Amino acid sequence: QAQLQESGGGSAQAGGSLKLSCVADKHIHRNCGMAWYRLGYGEEREFVASIGYDGTIKYADSVKGRFTISQDNANYITYLEMNSLRIEDNAMYYCAAYNGVVMCDYWGQGTHVFVSS
C-alpha cells in the first residue's frame, strides 16, 4: 500500500481551481513535514508549498496568493487548493514527506494537473 497517495488532479481552464489531496500513513502525517512539488514538461522539479511538523507554512513565489496548503489531521490528509490557475501550472504534482520529528523521505506517485486557455 502506498504511503502517500495523491488525488484530485485533472483539467481546468485558466483562472479556474482544483484541489489536490494527499492521504498519508498515520505515522507519516503525524511525524513528518508535508510538501507539494511539481514537475512540468521539460522542467526541473519545483517546490510548491510545505507545511512543517510545527505548522510552519511556506510557498513558492510563483504560487503565493493563489495556492493554499492545509491539513485534515483527523484523516491524515494534506491538501493543496489551487485557485487562479495559469497555463504555467501545468505539471505533475507530487506529495512528499520530509524530516519532522523523525527522518522522513517519502514521495507519492503524482497526479496530473492540466490547465488550458
PDB file of C-alpha atoms in Angstrom:
ATOM      1  CA  GLN A   1       0.000   0.000   0.000  1.00  0.00           C
ATOM      2  CA  ALA A   2       1.322   3.407  -0.959  1.00  0.00           C
ATOM      3  CA  GLN A   3       2.447   5.505   1.976  1.00  0.00           C
ATOM      4  CA  LEU A   4       1.423   8.694   0.194  1.00  0.00           C
ATOM      5  CA  GLN A   5      -1.461   8.754  -2.238  1.00  0.00           C
ATOM      6  CA  GLU A   6      -2.387  11.848  -4.227  1.00  0.00           C
ATOM      7  CA  SER A   7      -5.703  12.562  -5.895  1.00  0.00           C
ATOM      8  CA  GLY A   8      -7.647  15.483  -7.264  1.00  0.00           C
ATOM      9  CA  GLY A   9      -5.697  16.236 -10.380  1.00  0.00           C
ATOM     10  CA  GLY A  10      -7.448  16.832 -13.641  1.00  0.00           C
ATOM     11  CA  SER A  11      -8.268  19.527 -16.149  1.00  0.00           C
ATOM     12  CA  ALA A  12      -9.201  23.117 -15.555  1.00  0.00           C
ATOM     13  CA  GLN A  13      -9.316  26.298 -17.544  1.00  0.00           C
ATOM     14  CA  ALA A  14      -7.002  29.160 -16.817  1.00  0.00           C
ATOM     15  CA  GLY A  15      -8.464  31.111 -13.937  1.00  0.00           C
ATOM     16  CA  GLY A  16     -10.147  28.021 -12.564  1.00  0.00           C
ATOM     17  CA  SER A  17      -9.500  25.923  -9.484  1.00  0.00           C
ATOM     18  CA  LEU A  18      -8.515  22.437  -8.459  1.00  0.00           C
ATOM     19  CA  LYS A  19      -7.919  20.877  -5.071  1.00  0.00           C
ATOM     20  CA  LEU A  20      -5.346  18.142  -4.611  1.00  0.00           C
ATOM     21  CA  SER A  21      -5.365  15.692  -1.729  1.00  0.00           C
ATOM     22  CA  CYS A  22      -2.582  13.590  -0.273  1.00  0.00           C
ATOM     23  CA  VAL A  23      -3.505  10.807   2.114  1.00  0.00           C
ATOM     24  CA  ALA A  24      -0.597   9.645   4.228  1.00  0.00           C
ATOM     25  CA  ASP A  25       0.009   6.825   6.620  1.00  0.00           C
ATOM     26  CA  LYS A  26      -0.805   7.949  10.160  1.00  0.00           C
ATOM     27  CA  HIS A  27       2.841   7.728  11.236  1.00  0.00           C
ATOM     28  CA  ILE A  28       3.983   9.920   8.366  1.00  0.00           C
ATOM     29  CA  HIS A  29       1.275  12.535   8.774  1.00  0.00           C
ATOM     30  CA  ARG A  30       1.892  12.865  12.492  1.00  0.00           C
ATOM     31  CA  ASN A  31       5.686  12.960  12.436  1.00  0.00           C
ATOM     32  CA  CYS A  32       6.770  14.482   9.138  1.00  0.00           C
ATOM     33  CA  GLY A  33       6.536  17.755   7.366  1.00  0.00           C
ATOM     34  CA  MET A  34       4.419  17.559   4.234  1.00  0.00           C
ATOM     35  CA  ALA A  35       5.051  19.297   0.950  1.00  0.00           C
ATOM     36  CA  TRP A  36       3.905  19.578  -2.630  1.00  0.00           C
ATOM     37  CA  TYR A  37       6.261  19.648  -5.570  1.00  0.00           C
ATOM     38  CA  ARG A  38       5.601  19.747  -9.274  1.00  0.00           C
ATOM     39  CA  LEU A  39       7.360  18.657 -12.414  1.00  0.00           C
ATOM     40  CA  GLY A  40       6.460  20.383 -15.629  1.00  0.00           C
ATOM     41  CA  TYR A  41       7.275  19.035 -19.062  1.00  0.00           C
ATOM     42  CA  GLY A  42      10.930  19.621 -19.806  1.00  0.00           C
ATOM     43  CA  GLU A  43      11.486  21.353 -16.489  1.00  0.00           C
ATOM     44  CA  GLU A  44      13.120  20.551 -13.188  1.00  0.00           C
ATOM     45  CA  ARG A  45      11.185  19.561 -10.129  1.00  0.00           C
ATOM     46  CA  GLU A  46       9.897  22.670  -8.376  1.00  0.00           C
ATOM     47  CA  PHE A  47       8.900  23.231  -4.775  1.00  0.00           C
ATOM     48  CA  VAL A  48       5.307  24.449  -4.476  1.00  0.00           C
ATOM     49  CA  ALA A  49       4.308  24.541  -0.822  1.00  0.00           C
ATOM     50  CA  SER A  50       5.017  22.912   2.517  1.00  0.00           C
ATOM     51  CA  ILE A  51       3.592  22.625   5.984  1.00  0.00           C
ATOM     52  CA  GLY A  52       6.041  21.647   8.664  1.00  0.00           C
ATOM     53  CA  TYR A  53       5.541  19.484  11.689  1.00  0.00           C
ATOM     54  CA  ASP A  54       5.319  22.696  13.700  1.00  0.00           C
ATOM     55  CA  GLY A  55       2.730  24.131  11.339  1.00  0.00           C
ATOM     56  CA  THR A  56       5.089  26.477   9.536  1.00  0.00           C
ATOM     57  CA  ILE A  57       3.819  27.093   6.015  1.00  0.00           C
ATOM     58  CA  LYS A  58       5.900  28.102   3.023  1.00  0.00           C
ATOM     59  CA  TYR A  59       5.027  28.792  -0.604  1.00  0.00           C
ATOM     60  CA  ALA A  60       6.948  29.235  -3.781  1.00  0.00           C
ATOM     61  CA  ASP A  61       6.748  32.805  -5.022  1.00  0.00           C
ATOM     62  CA  SER A  62       5.058  31.590  -8.190  1.00  0.00           C
ATOM     63  CA  VAL A  63       2.022  30.304  -6.302  1.00  0.00           C
ATOM     64  CA  LYS A  64       1.859  32.678  -3.347  1.00  0.00           C
ATOM     65  CA  GLY A  65      -1.605  34.182  -3.034  1.00  0.00           C
ATOM     66  CA  ARG A  66      -3.133  31.586  -5.358  1.00  0.00           C
ATOM     67  CA  PHE A  67      -2.435  28.228  -3.707  1.00  0.00           C
ATOM     68  CA  THR A  68      -3.204  27.181  -0.149  1.00  0.00           C
ATOM     69  CA  ILE A  69      -1.789  24.188   1.703  1.00  0.00           C
ATOM     70  CA  SER A  70      -3.773  22.793   4.604  1.00  0.00           C
ATOM     71  CA  GLN A  71      -4.309  19.609   6.555  1.00  0.00           C
ATOM     72  CA  ASP A  72      -7.075  17.425   7.935  1.00  0.00           C
ATOM     73  CA  ASN A  73      -5.314  15.833  10.873  1.00  0.00           C
ATOM     74  CA  ALA A  74      -8.199  13.524  11.713  1.00  0.00           C
ATOM     75  CA  ASN A  75      -7.935  11.815   8.341  1.00  0.00           C
ATOM     76  CA  TYR A  76      -4.195  12.291   7.655  1.00  0.00           C
ATOM     77  CA  ILE A  77      -4.774  14.380   4.549  1.00  0.00           C
ATOM     78  CA  THR A  78      -2.716  17.255   3.202  1.00  0.00           C
ATOM     79  CA  TYR A  79      -4.478  19.469   0.684  1.00  0.00           C
ATOM     80  CA  LEU A  80      -3.299  21.843  -1.974  1.00  0.00           C
ATOM     81  CA  GLU A  81      -6.053  24.191  -3.056  1.00  0.00           C
ATOM     82  CA  MET A  82      -5.149  25.847  -6.337  1.00  0.00           C
ATOM     83  CA  ASN A  83      -7.008  28.948  -7.464  1.00  0.00           C
ATOM     84  CA  SER A  84      -6.477  31.339 -10.351  1.00  0.00           C
ATOM     85  CA  LEU A  85      -4.750  28.582 -12.273  1.00  0.00           C
ATOM     86  CA  ARG A  86      -2.350  29.561 -15.030  1.00  0.00           C
ATOM     87  CA  ILE A  87      -1.029  27.730 -18.053  1.00  0.00           C
ATOM     88  CA  GLU A  88       2.338  27.539 -16.356  1.00  0.00           C
ATOM     89  CA  ASP A  89       0.779  25.495 -13.542  1.00  0.00           C
ATOM     90  CA  ASN A  90       0.549  22.543 -15.925  1.00  0.00           C
ATOM     91  CA  ALA A  91       2.578  19.793 -14.269  1.00  0.00           C
ATOM     92  CA  MET A  92       2.632  16.512 -12.454  1.00  0.00           C
ATOM     93  CA  TYR A  93       2.132  17.322  -8.781  1.00  0.00           C
ATOM     94  CA  TYR A  94       3.769  15.199  -6.107  1.00  0.00           C
ATOM     95  CA  CYS A  95       3.121  14.950  -2.431  1.00  0.00           C
ATOM     96  CA  ALA A  96       6.211  14.473  -0.292  1.00  0.00           C
ATOM     97  CA  ALA A  97       7.024  13.930   3.348  1.00  0.00           C
ATOM     98  CA  TYR A  98      10.204  15.466   4.735  1.00  0.00           C
ATOM     99  CA  ASN A  99      12.028  15.421   8.041  1.00  0.00           C
ATOM    100  CA  GLY A 100       9.962  16.375  11.045  1.00  0.00           C
ATOM    101  CA  VAL A 101      10.017  14.698  14.422  1.00  0.00           C
ATOM    102  CA  VAL A 102      11.641  11.733  12.686  1.00  0.00           C
ATOM    103  CA  MET A 103      13.579  11.429   9.467  1.00  0.00           C
ATOM    104  CA  CYS A 104      11.208  11.271   6.543  1.00  0.00           C
ATOM    105  CA  ASP A 105      11.697  10.933   2.817  1.00  0.00           C
ATOM    106  CA  TYR A 106       8.571   9.713   1.106  1.00  0.00           C
ATOM    107  CA  TRP A 107       7.022  10.538  -2.250  1.00  0.00           C
ATOM    108  CA  GLY A 108       3.687   9.848  -3.824  1.00  0.00           C
ATOM    109  CA  GLN A 109       3.126   8.697  -7.380  1.00  0.00           C
ATOM    110  CA  GLY A 110       1.911  12.073  -8.558  1.00  0.00           C
ATOM    111  CA  THR A 111      -1.263  13.477 -10.024  1.00  0.00           C
ATOM    112  CA  HIS A 112      -1.581  15.403 -13.285  1.00  0.00           C
ATOM    113  CA  VAL A 113      -2.858  18.933 -13.475  1.00  0.00           C
ATOM    114  CA  PHE A 114      -3.803  20.236 -16.931  1.00  0.00           C
ATOM    115  CA  VAL A 115      -4.599  23.904 -17.359  1.00  0.00           C
ATOM    116  CA  SER A 116      -5.934  25.131 -20.681  1.00  0.00           C
ATOM    117  CA  SER A 117      -6.548  28.605 -22.006  1.00  0.00           C
TER     118      SER A 117
END
